[in-house]
Amino acid sequence: MTSPHTDRWIRLDGTTNMRDLGGLPTVDGGRTATGRILRSDNLQTLSDADVRRLVGELGLRQVVDLRTTAEILLEGRGPLRGVREVTHRHFTLLPERGHHTDVFAVEEEDPQLELGAGWTESLLPRQVAAHDEGEPPAVRSYLGYLGQRSENVVGALRALTRAPEGASVVHCAAGKDRTGVVCALALAVAGVPHEEIVADYALTAEIIDALVAKLAASPTYAEDMVARDVASHTPRAETMDRLLVLLDERFDGPVGWLDAHGFGADEQAALRARLRS
């Protein structure tokens, strides 16, 4: 197996876990294209220099935000929100109360929109299928994204597929769980093999101490960060491996899952072309 290249990291002042999905090998001997899709942790603390680099040098034109409405409102508008060249799309992967399908659009209509309850109070209980109750907690969470928020998983991939010219970045808070699942599906469509998808997911472990420290500095995430040790936040290869195995068993792979949820051959071809050409 060819390990993901460490030069895929994008080092910025305000992020800890940003990297390019380009440069990964594919089953037909090719490689994914650089500068098309980036994955990242939260973008709230980008510096002015970071914004200039992302928009000017790297050609960022779209942000696909997988955080909940509560997280976005609690964290406030990040620096990229004021950049007219950059479009923001919102697809929460956690079940939550309310009907804000796109918090950014709602904010444009109601700039005074505020969170009416606490961050945890905004979330609905996660439903776990009986046959998944024995799976590890992280695997259950990822199956929950696919089972309870399938339309938003597909919506995020459609946003990446239909993006304007330039780069898109997909992110959540840490850039490892919600972002990891969406990126795994995108890489599978591009023809990246199972073991390389797993390796890309696990790469976040290299920077987990700095990532936890960054999130702990935010009131939104501090309680969760200090309540558990770093090891509990660390992504493990076996988690993504198990998710992919379950998708193989139940849907004939990630692409089969996408087929079953309305992201068909034409859209898959378009996403593949974006990641490959």
Tab-separated table of C-alpha atoms in Angstrom:
chain	number	residue	atom	x	y	z
A	1	MET	CA	0.000	0.000	0.000
A	2	THR	CA	1.202	3.508	-0.802
A	3	SER	CA	0.746	5.688	2.261
A	4	PRO	CA	-0.891	9.088	1.768
A	5	HIS	CA	1.805	11.696	1.121
A	6	THR	CA	2.518	14.013	4.016
A	7	ASP	CA	2.812	16.909	1.548
A	8	ARG	CA	-0.970	16.781	1.123
A	9	TRP	CA	-1.244	18.798	4.347
A	10	ILE	CA	-2.134	22.466	3.924
A	11	ARG	CA	-0.507	24.356	6.781
A	12	LEU	CA	-2.443	27.426	7.867
A	13	ASP	CA	-2.447	29.586	10.989
A	14	GLY	CA	-6.115	28.906	11.719
A	15	THR	CA	-6.567	25.215	10.889
A	16	THR	CA	-4.974	22.056	12.207
A	17	ASN	CA	-6.448	19.336	10.004
A	18	MET	CA	-6.625	20.663	6.427
A	19	ARG	CA	-5.380	18.522	3.563
A	20	ASP	CA	-5.915	18.008	-0.148
A	21	LEU	CA	-7.718	14.913	-1.415
A	22	GLY	CA	-5.412	14.978	-4.435
A	23	GLY	CA	-2.454	12.672	-4.933
A	24	LEU	CA	-4.101	9.429	-3.826
A	25	PRO	CA	-3.695	6.326	-6.025
A	26	THR	CA	-6.678	4.835	-7.834
A	27	VAL	CA	-7.448	1.262	-8.795
A	28	ASP	CA	-6.703	1.922	-12.470
A	29	GLY	CA	-3.211	3.246	-11.828
A	30	GLY	CA	-4.079	6.946	-11.794
A	31	ARG	CA	-4.128	9.521	-9.022
A	32	THR	CA	-6.695	11.944	-7.693
A	33	ALA	CA	-6.279	15.549	-8.828
A	34	THR	CA	-4.943	18.205	-6.483
A	35	GLY	CA	-6.614	21.532	-5.868
A	36	ARG	CA	-10.178	20.275	-6.346
A	37	ILE	CA	-11.451	19.086	-2.959
A	38	LEU	CA	-9.912	19.879	0.424
A	39	ARG	CA	-10.956	18.469	3.802
A	40	SER	CA	-10.607	20.436	7.009
A	41	ASP	CA	-11.451	21.130	10.601
A	42	ASN	CA	-13.351	24.276	11.611
A	43	LEU	CA	-12.561	27.442	9.633
A	44	GLN	CA	-13.529	29.956	12.327
A	45	THR	CA	-9.979	30.961	13.271
A	46	LEU	CA	-8.470	31.560	9.835
A	47	SER	CA	-6.082	34.497	9.748
A	48	ASP	CA	-6.188	37.193	7.077
A	49	ALA	CA	-3.132	35.555	5.505
A	50	ASP	CA	-4.957	32.188	5.507
A	51	VAL	CA	-7.915	33.707	3.681
A	52	ARG	CA	-5.652	35.311	1.093
A	53	ARG	CA	-3.865	32.021	0.507
A	54	LEU	CA	-7.026	29.939	0.286
A	55	VAL	CA	-8.892	32.277	-2.045
A	56	GLY	CA	-5.980	33.637	-4.046
A	57	GLU	CA	-3.345	30.923	-4.218
A	58	LEU	CA	-5.485	27.793	-3.817
A	59	GLY	CA	-8.545	29.126	-5.647
A	60	LEU	CA	-11.115	28.279	-2.973
A	61	ARG	CA	-14.630	28.955	-4.248
A	62	GLN	CA	-16.923	26.790	-2.092
A	63	VAL	CA	-17.255	25.766	1.553
A	64	VAL	CA	-19.359	22.690	2.367
A	65	ASP	CA	-20.104	22.856	6.090
A	66	LEU	CA	-21.271	19.665	7.835
A	67	ARG	CA	-21.748	21.174	11.290
A	68	THR	CA	-25.133	21.494	12.946
A	69	THR	CA	-27.143	24.708	12.934
A	70	ALA	CA	-26.300	25.093	16.625
A	71	GLU	CA	-22.557	24.855	16.044
A	72	ILE	CA	-22.649	27.451	13.289
A	73	LEU	CA	-24.693	29.906	15.344
A	74	LEU	CA	-22.607	29.400	18.483
A	75	GLU	CA	-19.313	29.779	16.658
A	76	GLY	CA	-20.423	32.814	14.657
A	77	ARG	CA	-19.490	33.947	11.180
A	78	GLY	CA	-16.020	32.846	10.132
A	79	PRO	CA	-13.634	34.987	8.050
A	80	LEU	CA	-14.594	33.314	4.756
A	81	ARG	CA	-18.221	34.387	5.192
A	82	GLY	CA	-17.297	37.881	4.092
A	83	VAL	CA	-15.532	36.798	0.901
A	84	ARG	CA	-17.876	37.288	-2.059
A	85	GLU	CA	-16.025	34.783	-4.267
A	86	VAL	CA	-16.758	31.933	-1.839
A	87	THR	CA	-20.135	30.159	-1.701
A	88	HIS	CA	-21.188	28.465	1.543
A	89	ARG	CA	-23.384	25.350	1.682
A	90	HIS	CA	-24.720	23.701	4.839
A	91	PHE	CA	-25.565	20.000	5.278
A	92	THR	CA	-25.827	18.891	8.889
A	93	LEU	CA	-25.138	15.176	9.390
A	94	LEU	CA	-26.652	15.020	12.872
A	95	PRO	CA	-30.406	14.902	13.523
A	96	GLU	CA	-31.475	18.192	15.104
A	97	ARG	CA	-34.558	20.119	16.065
A	98	GLY	CA	-35.932	22.804	13.779
A	99	HIS	CA	-36.259	23.138	10.045
A	100	HIS	CA	-33.182	25.087	8.960
A	101	THR	CA	-32.064	23.149	5.903
A	102	ASP	CA	-29.460	25.791	5.081
A	103	VAL	CA	-28.565	28.046	7.994
A	104	PHE	CA	-26.629	30.397	5.707
A	105	ALA	CA	-29.709	31.091	3.608
A	106	VAL	CA	-31.774	31.580	6.765
A	107	GLU	CA	-29.216	34.042	8.118
A	108	GLU	CA	-29.484	36.114	4.960
A	109	GLU	CA	-33.220	36.441	5.593
A	110	ASP	CA	-32.915	36.910	9.366
A	111	PRO	CA	-29.526	38.343	10.411
A	112	GLN	CA	-30.630	38.310	14.062
A	113	LEU	CA	-31.220	34.543	14.070
A	114	GLU	CA	-30.071	33.134	17.383
A	115	LEU	CA	-29.890	29.751	18.993
A	116	GLY	CA	-32.871	29.257	21.253
A	117	ALA	CA	-31.444	26.437	23.337
A	118	GLY	CA	-28.097	24.939	24.284
A	119	TRP	CA	-25.886	23.163	21.795
A	120	THR	CA	-26.705	19.659	23.056
A	121	GLU	CA	-30.371	20.522	23.475
A	122	SER	CA	-30.630	21.168	19.734
A	123	LEU	CA	-29.813	17.558	18.864
A	124	LEU	CA	-32.369	14.807	18.530
A	125	PRO	CA	-31.669	11.311	19.880
A	126	ARG	CA	-29.760	9.142	17.443
A	127	GLN	CA	-31.525	6.044	16.238
A	128	VAL	CA	-29.490	2.850	15.982
A	129	ALA	CA	-30.742	-0.151	14.041
A	130	ALA	CA	-30.982	-3.292	16.150
A	131	HIS	CA	-28.422	-5.121	14.023
A	132	ASP	CA	-25.916	-2.281	14.555
A	133	GLU	CA	-26.118	-2.118	18.351
A	134	GLY	CA	-23.056	-4.336	18.698
A	135	GLU	CA	-20.855	-2.121	16.534
A	136	PRO	CA	-18.239	0.187	18.128
A	137	PRO	CA	-19.562	3.656	19.019
A	138	ALA	CA	-17.784	5.476	16.182
A	139	VAL	CA	-19.052	2.992	13.618
A	140	ARG	CA	-22.586	3.406	14.987
A	141	SER	CA	-22.235	7.175	14.641
A	142	TYR	CA	-21.111	6.889	11.034
A	143	LEU	CA	-23.938	4.517	10.214
A	144	GLY	CA	-26.209	7.090	11.832
A	145	TYR	CA	-25.050	9.776	9.395
A	146	LEU	CA	-25.837	7.439	6.508
A	147	GLY	CA	-29.111	6.221	7.954
A	148	GLN	CA	-30.609	9.386	9.446
A	149	ARG	CA	-29.070	12.064	7.261
A	150	SER	CA	-28.643	10.274	3.952
A	151	GLU	CA	-30.170	13.204	2.054
A	152	ASN	CA	-27.543	15.552	3.487
A	153	VAL	CA	-24.682	13.154	2.809
A	154	VAL	CA	-25.846	13.039	-0.815
A	155	GLY	CA	-26.436	16.809	-0.789
A	156	ALA	CA	-22.850	17.442	0.306
A	157	LEU	CA	-21.532	15.220	-2.485
A	158	ARG	CA	-23.772	16.986	-5.007
A	159	ALA	CA	-22.382	20.328	-3.857
A	160	LEU	CA	-18.853	19.029	-4.439
A	161	THR	CA	-19.883	17.662	-7.830
A	162	ARG	CA	-21.583	20.848	-9.018
A	163	ALA	CA	-19.068	23.246	-7.530
A	164	PRO	CA	-17.918	26.297	-9.467
A	165	GLU	CA	-14.438	26.258	-10.971
A	166	GLY	CA	-11.796	26.237	-8.295
A	167	ALA	CA	-11.418	24.333	-5.052
A	168	SER	CA	-14.049	23.255	-2.529
A	169	VAL	CA	-13.403	22.531	1.132
A	170	VAL	CA	-15.612	20.165	3.127
A	171	HIS	CA	-15.383	20.477	6.899
A	172	CYS	CA	-17.033	19.956	10.264
A	173	ALA	CA	-15.573	20.793	13.685
A	174	ALA	CA	-12.584	18.443	13.854
A	175	GLY	CA	-12.584	17.384	10.208
A	176	LYS	CA	-12.387	13.696	11.084
A	177	ASP	CA	-15.812	12.074	11.607
A	178	ARG	CA	-18.515	13.783	9.547
A	179	THR	CA	-15.922	15.039	7.088
A	180	GLY	CA	-14.276	11.621	7.077
A	181	VAL	CA	-17.446	9.837	5.974
A	182	VAL	CA	-18.268	12.289	3.168
A	183	CYS	CA	-14.678	12.221	1.920
A	184	ALA	CA	-14.568	8.421	2.060
A	185	LEU	CA	-17.586	8.250	-0.248
A	186	ALA	CA	-16.093	10.832	-2.619
A	187	LEU	CA	-12.807	8.942	-2.790
A	188	ALA	CA	-14.612	5.657	-3.423
A	189	VAL	CA	-16.403	7.261	-6.378
A	190	ALA	CA	-13.027	8.459	-7.687
A	191	GLY	CA	-11.724	4.894	-7.643
A	192	VAL	CA	-9.436	5.168	-4.618
A	193	PRO	CA	-9.053	1.659	-3.121
A	194	HIS	CA	-10.384	0.624	0.280
A	195	GLU	CA	-7.022	0.618	2.059
A	196	GLU	CA	-6.107	4.099	0.839
A	197	ILE	CA	-9.454	5.513	1.972
A	198	VAL	CA	-8.786	4.018	5.401
A	199	ALA	CA	-5.259	5.470	5.470
A	200	ASP	CA	-6.498	8.947	4.550
A	201	TYR	CA	-9.096	8.804	7.319
A	202	ALA	CA	-6.517	7.696	9.896
A	203	LEU	CA	-4.060	10.448	8.928
A	204	THR	CA	-5.815	12.835	11.330
A	205	ALA	CA	-4.294	10.852	14.200
A	206	GLU	CA	-0.949	12.499	13.385
A	207	ILE	CA	-2.202	15.900	14.553
A	208	ILE	CA	-4.822	14.869	17.121
A	209	ASP	CA	-3.147	16.561	20.122
A	210	ALA	CA	-3.079	19.945	18.393
A	211	LEU	CA	-6.613	19.416	17.080
A	212	VAL	CA	-8.050	18.649	20.524
A	213	ALA	CA	-6.220	21.666	21.963
A	214	LYS	CA	-7.686	23.917	19.272
A	215	LEU	CA	-11.260	22.714	19.892
A	216	ALA	CA	-10.808	22.938	23.663
A	217	ALA	CA	-10.156	26.658	23.244
A	218	SER	CA	-13.691	27.133	21.891
A	219	PRO	CA	-16.582	27.333	24.393
A	220	THR	CA	-18.696	25.357	21.923
A	221	TYR	CA	-16.489	22.265	22.138
A	222	ALA	CA	-14.452	22.709	25.319
A	223	GLU	CA	-16.629	20.548	27.564
A	224	ASP	CA	-16.503	17.564	25.225
A	225	MET	CA	-12.753	17.939	24.712
A	226	VAL	CA	-11.860	17.990	28.413
A	227	ALA	CA	-14.398	15.332	29.441
A	228	ARG	CA	-12.597	12.620	27.461
A	229	ASP	CA	-8.918	11.865	26.926
A	230	VAL	CA	-7.156	12.422	23.620
A	231	ALA	CA	-7.175	8.718	22.796
A	232	SER	CA	-10.967	8.703	22.700
A	233	HIS	CA	-10.925	11.446	20.049
A	234	THR	CA	-8.283	9.741	17.898
A	235	PRO	CA	-9.548	8.216	14.623
A	236	ARG	CA	-8.612	4.557	14.223
A	237	ALA	CA	-8.096	2.820	10.921
A	238	GLU	CA	-10.308	-0.057	12.000
A	239	THR	CA	-13.299	2.294	12.336
A	240	MET	CA	-13.305	3.331	8.679
A	241	ASP	CA	-12.320	-0.173	7.642
A	242	ARG	CA	-15.392	-1.554	9.413
A	243	LEU	CA	-17.698	1.043	7.881
A	244	LEU	CA	-16.465	0.189	4.383
A	245	VAL	CA	-16.821	-3.546	5.069
A	246	LEU	CA	-20.432	-3.021	6.173
A	247	LEU	CA	-21.165	-1.002	3.037
A	248	ASP	CA	-19.617	-3.804	0.974
A	249	GLU	CA	-21.835	-6.369	2.687
A	250	ARG	CA	-25.064	-4.360	2.544
A	251	PHE	CA	-24.798	-2.290	-0.637
A	252	ASP	CA	-21.958	-3.802	-2.652
A	253	GLY	CA	-19.748	-0.921	-1.527
A	254	PRO	CA	-19.952	2.859	-1.057
A	255	VAL	CA	-20.912	3.364	-4.696
A	256	GLY	CA	-23.777	0.933	-4.207
A	257	TRP	CA	-24.931	2.928	-1.194
A	258	LEU	CA	-24.915	6.075	-3.326
A	259	ASP	CA	-26.864	4.321	-6.087
A	260	ALA	CA	-29.475	3.266	-3.536
A	261	HIS	CA	-29.813	6.835	-2.250
A	262	GLY	CA	-30.273	8.677	-5.523
A	263	PHE	CA	-26.693	9.624	-6.387
A	264	GLY	CA	-26.575	7.646	-9.615
A	265	ALA	CA	-24.197	6.909	-12.440
A	266	ASP	CA	-24.298	10.355	-14.091
A	267	GLU	CA	-23.573	12.231	-10.874
A	268	GLN	CA	-20.923	9.709	-9.910
A	269	ALA	CA	-19.231	10.209	-13.286
A	270	ALA	CA	-19.280	13.980	-12.777
A	271	LEU	CA	-17.773	13.704	-9.298
A	272	ARG	CA	-15.179	11.232	-10.581
A	273	ALA	CA	-14.225	13.648	-13.349
A	274	ARG	CA	-13.854	16.462	-10.827
A	275	LEU	CA	-11.532	14.391	-8.672
A	276	ARG	CA	-9.625	12.757	-11.489
A	277	SER	CA	-9.180	15.114	-14.466
